[in-house]
């Protein structure tokens, strides 16, 4: 979760599901994912927010916003990001999932290394039997708000499956991963 700005405003983001509004950078993509899951008639078991102490007000704002959202969701709960202790935070997030779970992630916000952190989490979860279904982020242009959009980056995350498959084929002659990709 990103920190909340000093002058929070509602912004509109275009998406393949229509317009979605949000105040902080994470709000619109989280709402998008909730709509996406509801559209596909799936259930949301939990919403995990990886955040720092400084970003707790943004998490509180997100919780309040989701209470007013027309789709019922569980309240997001926080896992504190432990800077320079990536393995500990990854373990804490990973412990919230079971084999067969479906994962939807918003990669918006946080430190510059947050997207790498999330990539590690997703890979570990996939090795544990979970499936990444959708990954998105919000593209925000304050000077040109008509360009604000929700961007799907699922294919970028799935590219690691291709990289692993090429490695397996090159090193071991195993083409199973390439066939699956």
PDB file of C-alpha atoms in Angstrom, residues 27-181:
ATOM      1  CA  UNK A  27      -7.799   1.757  -4.314  1.00  0.00           C
ATOM      2  CA  UNK A  28      -8.841   1.630  -7.990  1.00  0.00           C
ATOM      3  CA  UNK A  29      -6.862  -1.521  -8.880  1.00  0.00           C
ATOM      4  CA  UNK A  30      -8.176  -3.328  -5.788  1.00  0.00           C
ATOM      5  CA  UNK A  31     -11.741  -2.350  -6.760  1.00  0.00           C
ATOM      6  CA  UNK A  32     -11.001  -3.529 -10.299  1.00  0.00           C
ATOM      7  CA  UNK A  33      -9.865  -6.937  -9.025  1.00  0.00           C
ATOM      8  CA  UNK A  34     -12.962  -7.225  -6.820  1.00  0.00           C
ATOM      9  CA  UNK A  35     -15.184  -6.474  -9.832  1.00  0.00           C
ATOM     10  CA  UNK A  36     -13.219  -8.919 -11.969  1.00  0.00           C
ATOM     11  CA  UNK A  37     -13.602 -11.691  -9.387  1.00  0.00           C
ATOM     12  CA  UNK A  38     -17.328 -10.946  -8.936  1.00  0.00           C
ATOM     13  CA  UNK A  39     -17.862 -10.923 -12.716  1.00  0.00           C
ATOM     14  CA  UNK A  40     -16.307 -14.392 -12.894  1.00  0.00           C
ATOM     15  CA  UNK A  41     -18.513 -15.548 -10.004  1.00  0.00           C
ATOM     16  CA  UNK A  42     -15.606 -16.379  -7.745  1.00  0.00           C
ATOM     17  CA  UNK A  43     -15.337 -15.867  -4.007  1.00  0.00           C
ATOM     18  CA  UNK A  44     -12.912 -13.570  -2.196  1.00  0.00           C
ATOM     19  CA  UNK A  45     -11.599 -15.281   0.911  1.00  0.00           C
ATOM     20  CA  UNK A  46      -9.194 -12.592   2.041  1.00  0.00           C
ATOM     21  CA  UNK A  47      -7.534  -9.368   1.035  1.00  0.00           C
ATOM     22  CA  UNK A  48      -3.947  -9.005   2.173  1.00  0.00           C
ATOM     23  CA  UNK A  49      -2.317  -5.591   2.231  1.00  0.00           C
ATOM     24  CA  UNK A  50       1.455  -5.543   2.514  1.00  0.00           C
ATOM     25  CA  UNK A  51       2.288  -2.164   3.983  1.00  0.00           C
ATOM     26  CA  UNK A  52       4.542  -0.122   6.226  1.00  0.00           C
ATOM     27  CA  UNK A  53       3.674   1.851   9.344  1.00  0.00           C
ATOM     28  CA  UNK A  54       3.761   5.060   7.272  1.00  0.00           C
ATOM     29  CA  UNK A  55       1.110   3.705   4.910  1.00  0.00           C
ATOM     30  CA  UNK A  56      -1.374   2.572   7.579  1.00  0.00           C
ATOM     31  CA  UNK A  57      -3.594   5.665   7.032  1.00  0.00           C
ATOM     32  CA  UNK A  58      -3.885   4.664   3.352  1.00  0.00           C
ATOM     33  CA  UNK A  59      -4.909   1.158   4.396  1.00  0.00           C
ATOM     34  CA  UNK A  60      -7.550   2.642   6.719  1.00  0.00           C
ATOM     35  CA  UNK A  61      -8.838   4.777   3.821  1.00  0.00           C
ATOM     36  CA  UNK A  62      -8.964   1.693   1.580  1.00  0.00           C
ATOM     37  CA  UNK A  63     -10.914  -0.245   4.217  1.00  0.00           C
ATOM     38  CA  UNK A  64     -13.424   2.621   4.531  1.00  0.00           C
ATOM     39  CA  UNK A  65     -13.795   2.837   0.760  1.00  0.00           C
ATOM     40  CA  UNK A  66     -14.409  -0.896   0.397  1.00  0.00           C
ATOM     41  CA  UNK A  67     -17.152  -0.745   3.056  1.00  0.00           C
ATOM     42  CA  UNK A  68     -19.043   1.604   0.694  1.00  0.00           C
ATOM     43  CA  UNK A  69     -18.260  -0.497  -2.387  1.00  0.00           C
ATOM     44  CA  UNK A  70     -21.349  -2.281  -3.767  1.00  0.00           C
ATOM     45  CA  UNK A  71     -19.622  -5.689  -3.733  1.00  0.00           C
ATOM     46  CA  UNK A  72     -19.228  -7.283  -0.309  1.00  0.00           C
ATOM     47  CA  UNK A  73     -15.631  -8.184   0.562  1.00  0.00           C
ATOM     48  CA  UNK A  74     -13.686  -9.280   3.603  1.00  0.00           C
ATOM     49  CA  UNK A  75     -11.865  -6.457   5.339  1.00  0.00           C
ATOM     50  CA  UNK A  76      -8.248  -6.168   4.194  1.00  0.00           C
ATOM     51  CA  UNK A  77      -5.726  -7.127   6.813  1.00  0.00           C
ATOM     52  CA  UNK A  78      -2.197  -5.891   7.045  1.00  0.00           C
ATOM     53  CA  UNK A  79       1.070  -7.706   6.865  1.00  0.00           C
ATOM     54  CA  UNK A  80       3.830  -5.313   7.796  1.00  0.00           C
ATOM     55  CA  UNK A  81       6.590  -5.034   5.248  1.00  0.00           C
ATOM     56  CA  UNK A  82       9.889  -5.594   6.996  1.00  0.00           C
ATOM     57  CA  UNK A  83      12.432  -3.663   4.967  1.00  0.00           C
ATOM     58  CA  UNK A  84      15.673  -5.556   4.427  1.00  0.00           C
ATOM     59  CA  UNK A  85      13.932  -8.674   5.750  1.00  0.00           C
ATOM     60  CA  UNK A  86      12.317  -9.768   2.507  1.00  0.00           C
ATOM     61  CA  UNK A  87      12.377 -13.487   3.297  1.00  0.00           C
ATOM     62  CA  UNK A  88      10.504 -12.932   6.546  1.00  0.00           C
ATOM     63  CA  UNK A  89       7.787 -10.851   4.841  1.00  0.00           C
ATOM     64  CA  UNK A  90       7.527 -13.301   1.931  1.00  0.00           C
ATOM     65  CA  UNK A  91       7.122 -16.177   4.404  1.00  0.00           C
ATOM     66  CA  UNK A  92       4.414 -14.285   6.276  1.00  0.00           C
ATOM     67  CA  UNK A  93       2.469 -13.608   3.055  1.00  0.00           C
ATOM     68  CA  UNK A  94       3.007 -17.156   1.759  1.00  0.00           C
ATOM     69  CA  UNK A  95       1.652 -18.634   4.993  1.00  0.00           C
ATOM     70  CA  UNK A  96      -1.738 -17.078   4.179  1.00  0.00           C
ATOM     71  CA  UNK A  97      -2.190 -19.313   1.100  1.00  0.00           C
ATOM     72  CA  UNK A  98      -2.872 -22.979   0.460  1.00  0.00           C
ATOM     73  CA  UNK A  99      -2.278 -25.151  -2.566  1.00  0.00           C
ATOM     74  CA  UNK A 100      -5.086 -24.600  -5.067  1.00  0.00           C
ATOM     75  CA  UNK A 101      -5.749 -20.998  -4.028  1.00  0.00           C
ATOM     76  CA  UNK A 102      -6.140 -18.366  -6.726  1.00  0.00           C
ATOM     77  CA  UNK A 103      -4.143 -15.162  -6.371  1.00  0.00           C
ATOM     78  CA  UNK A 104      -5.044 -11.732  -7.714  1.00  0.00           C
ATOM     79  CA  UNK A 105      -2.559  -8.916  -7.080  1.00  0.00           C
ATOM     80  CA  UNK A 106      -2.340  -5.171  -7.353  1.00  0.00           C
ATOM     81  CA  UNK A 107       1.271  -4.226  -7.985  1.00  0.00           C
ATOM     82  CA  UNK A 108       0.685  -0.470  -7.606  1.00  0.00           C
ATOM     83  CA  UNK A 109       2.419   1.514  -4.930  1.00  0.00           C
ATOM     84  CA  UNK A 110       4.965   0.949  -2.263  1.00  0.00           C
ATOM     85  CA  UNK A 111       8.725   1.218  -2.536  1.00  0.00           C
ATOM     86  CA  UNK A 112      10.472   0.911  -5.892  1.00  0.00           C
ATOM     87  CA  UNK A 113      11.414  -2.649  -5.007  1.00  0.00           C
ATOM     88  CA  UNK A 114       7.806  -3.612  -4.237  1.00  0.00           C
ATOM     89  CA  UNK A 115       7.186  -5.067  -7.680  1.00  0.00           C
ATOM     90  CA  UNK A 116      10.248  -7.319  -7.305  1.00  0.00           C
ATOM     91  CA  UNK A 117       9.035  -8.332  -3.868  1.00  0.00           C
ATOM     92  CA  UNK A 118       5.614  -9.236  -5.293  1.00  0.00           C
ATOM     93  CA  UNK A 119       7.258 -11.159  -8.137  1.00  0.00           C
ATOM     94  CA  UNK A 120       9.119 -13.256  -5.551  1.00  0.00           C
ATOM     95  CA  UNK A 121       5.935 -13.838  -3.565  1.00  0.00           C
ATOM     96  CA  UNK A 122       4.034 -14.942  -6.673  1.00  0.00           C
ATOM     97  CA  UNK A 123       6.785 -17.324  -7.759  1.00  0.00           C
ATOM     98  CA  UNK A 124       7.000 -18.940  -4.318  1.00  0.00           C
ATOM     99  CA  UNK A 125       3.206 -19.229  -4.164  1.00  0.00           C
ATOM    100  CA  UNK A 126       3.137 -20.848  -7.602  1.00  0.00           C
ATOM    101  CA  UNK A 127       5.777 -23.370  -6.523  1.00  0.00           C
ATOM    102  CA  UNK A 128       3.483 -24.127  -3.568  1.00  0.00           C
ATOM    103  CA  UNK A 129       0.523 -24.904  -5.814  1.00  0.00           C
ATOM    104  CA  UNK A 130      -1.340 -21.587  -6.006  1.00  0.00           C
ATOM    105  CA  UNK A 131      -2.299 -19.981  -9.306  1.00  0.00           C
ATOM    106  CA  UNK A 132      -1.789 -16.352 -10.276  1.00  0.00           C
ATOM    107  CA  UNK A 133      -4.997 -15.389 -12.063  1.00  0.00           C
ATOM    108  CA  UNK A 134      -4.548 -11.656 -12.578  1.00  0.00           C
ATOM    109  CA  UNK A 135      -1.990  -8.955 -11.779  1.00  0.00           C
ATOM    110  CA  UNK A 136      -2.748  -5.271 -12.376  1.00  0.00           C
ATOM    111  CA  UNK A 137      -1.552  -1.787 -11.533  1.00  0.00           C
ATOM    112  CA  UNK A 138      -2.985   1.707 -11.852  1.00  0.00           C
ATOM    113  CA  UNK A 139      -1.375   4.099 -14.316  1.00  0.00           C
ATOM    114  CA  UNK A 140      -1.855   7.559 -12.859  1.00  0.00           C
ATOM    115  CA  UNK A 141      -1.277  10.773 -14.794  1.00  0.00           C
ATOM    116  CA  UNK A 142      -2.110  13.754 -12.606  1.00  0.00           C
ATOM    117  CA  UNK A 143      -1.582  16.224 -15.468  1.00  0.00           C
ATOM    118  CA  UNK A 144      -3.678  14.178 -17.890  1.00  0.00           C
ATOM    119  CA  UNK A 145      -6.280  12.274 -15.839  1.00  0.00           C
ATOM    120  CA  UNK A 146      -8.071  11.082 -18.992  1.00  0.00           C
ATOM    121  CA  UNK A 147      -5.129   8.687 -19.414  1.00  0.00           C
ATOM    122  CA  UNK A 148      -5.554   7.090 -15.971  1.00  0.00           C
ATOM    123  CA  UNK A 149      -6.070   3.356 -16.506  1.00  0.00           C
ATOM    124  CA  UNK A 150      -5.903  -0.032 -14.894  1.00  0.00           C
ATOM    125  CA  UNK A 151      -3.162  -2.012 -16.677  1.00  0.00           C
ATOM    126  CA  UNK A 152      -3.095  -5.823 -16.764  1.00  0.00           C
ATOM    127  CA  UNK A 153       0.452  -7.172 -16.246  1.00  0.00           C
ATOM    128  CA  UNK A 154      -0.458 -10.840 -15.821  1.00  0.00           C
ATOM    129  CA  UNK A 155       1.432 -11.775 -18.995  1.00  0.00           C
ATOM    130  CA  UNK A 156       4.599 -10.229 -17.580  1.00  0.00           C
ATOM    131  CA  UNK A 157       4.334 -12.441 -14.491  1.00  0.00           C
ATOM    132  CA  UNK A 158       3.579 -15.463 -16.678  1.00  0.00           C
ATOM    133  CA  UNK A 159       6.716 -14.748 -18.727  1.00  0.00           C
ATOM    134  CA  UNK A 160       8.668 -16.350 -15.883  1.00  0.00           C
ATOM    135  CA  UNK A 161       6.940 -19.638 -16.721  1.00  0.00           C
ATOM    136  CA  UNK A 162       8.386 -19.355 -20.207  1.00  0.00           C
ATOM    137  CA  UNK A 163      11.844 -18.528 -18.855  1.00  0.00           C
ATOM    138  CA  UNK A 164      11.724 -21.561 -16.541  1.00  0.00           C
ATOM    139  CA  UNK A 165      10.492 -23.757 -19.402  1.00  0.00           C
ATOM    140  CA  UNK A 166      13.335 -22.650 -21.679  1.00  0.00           C
ATOM    141  CA  UNK A 167      15.804 -23.345 -18.868  1.00  0.00           C
ATOM    142  CA  UNK A 168      14.380 -26.849 -18.327  1.00  0.00           C
ATOM    143  CA  UNK A 169      14.473 -27.573 -22.048  1.00  0.00           C
ATOM    144  CA  UNK A 170      17.976 -26.177 -22.553  1.00  0.00           C
ATOM    145  CA  UNK A 171      19.516 -27.874 -19.521  1.00  0.00           C
ATOM    146  CA  UNK A 172      17.554 -31.127 -19.337  1.00  0.00           C
ATOM    147  CA  UNK A 173      15.762 -31.582 -22.668  1.00  0.00           C
ATOM    148  CA  UNK A 174      12.422 -31.459 -20.846  1.00  0.00           C
ATOM    149  CA  UNK A 175       9.842 -29.833 -23.119  1.00  0.00           C
ATOM    150  CA  UNK A 176       6.835 -30.214 -20.777  1.00  0.00           C
ATOM    151  CA  UNK A 177       6.983 -26.567 -19.599  1.00  0.00           C
ATOM    152  CA  UNK A 178       7.247 -25.264 -23.156  1.00  0.00           C
ATOM    153  CA  UNK A 179       4.276 -27.378 -24.200  1.00  0.00           C
ATOM    154  CA  UNK A 180       2.236 -26.076 -21.272  1.00  0.00           C
ATOM    155  CA  UNK A 181       3.196 -22.459 -21.964  1.00  0.00           C
TER     156      UNK A 181
END
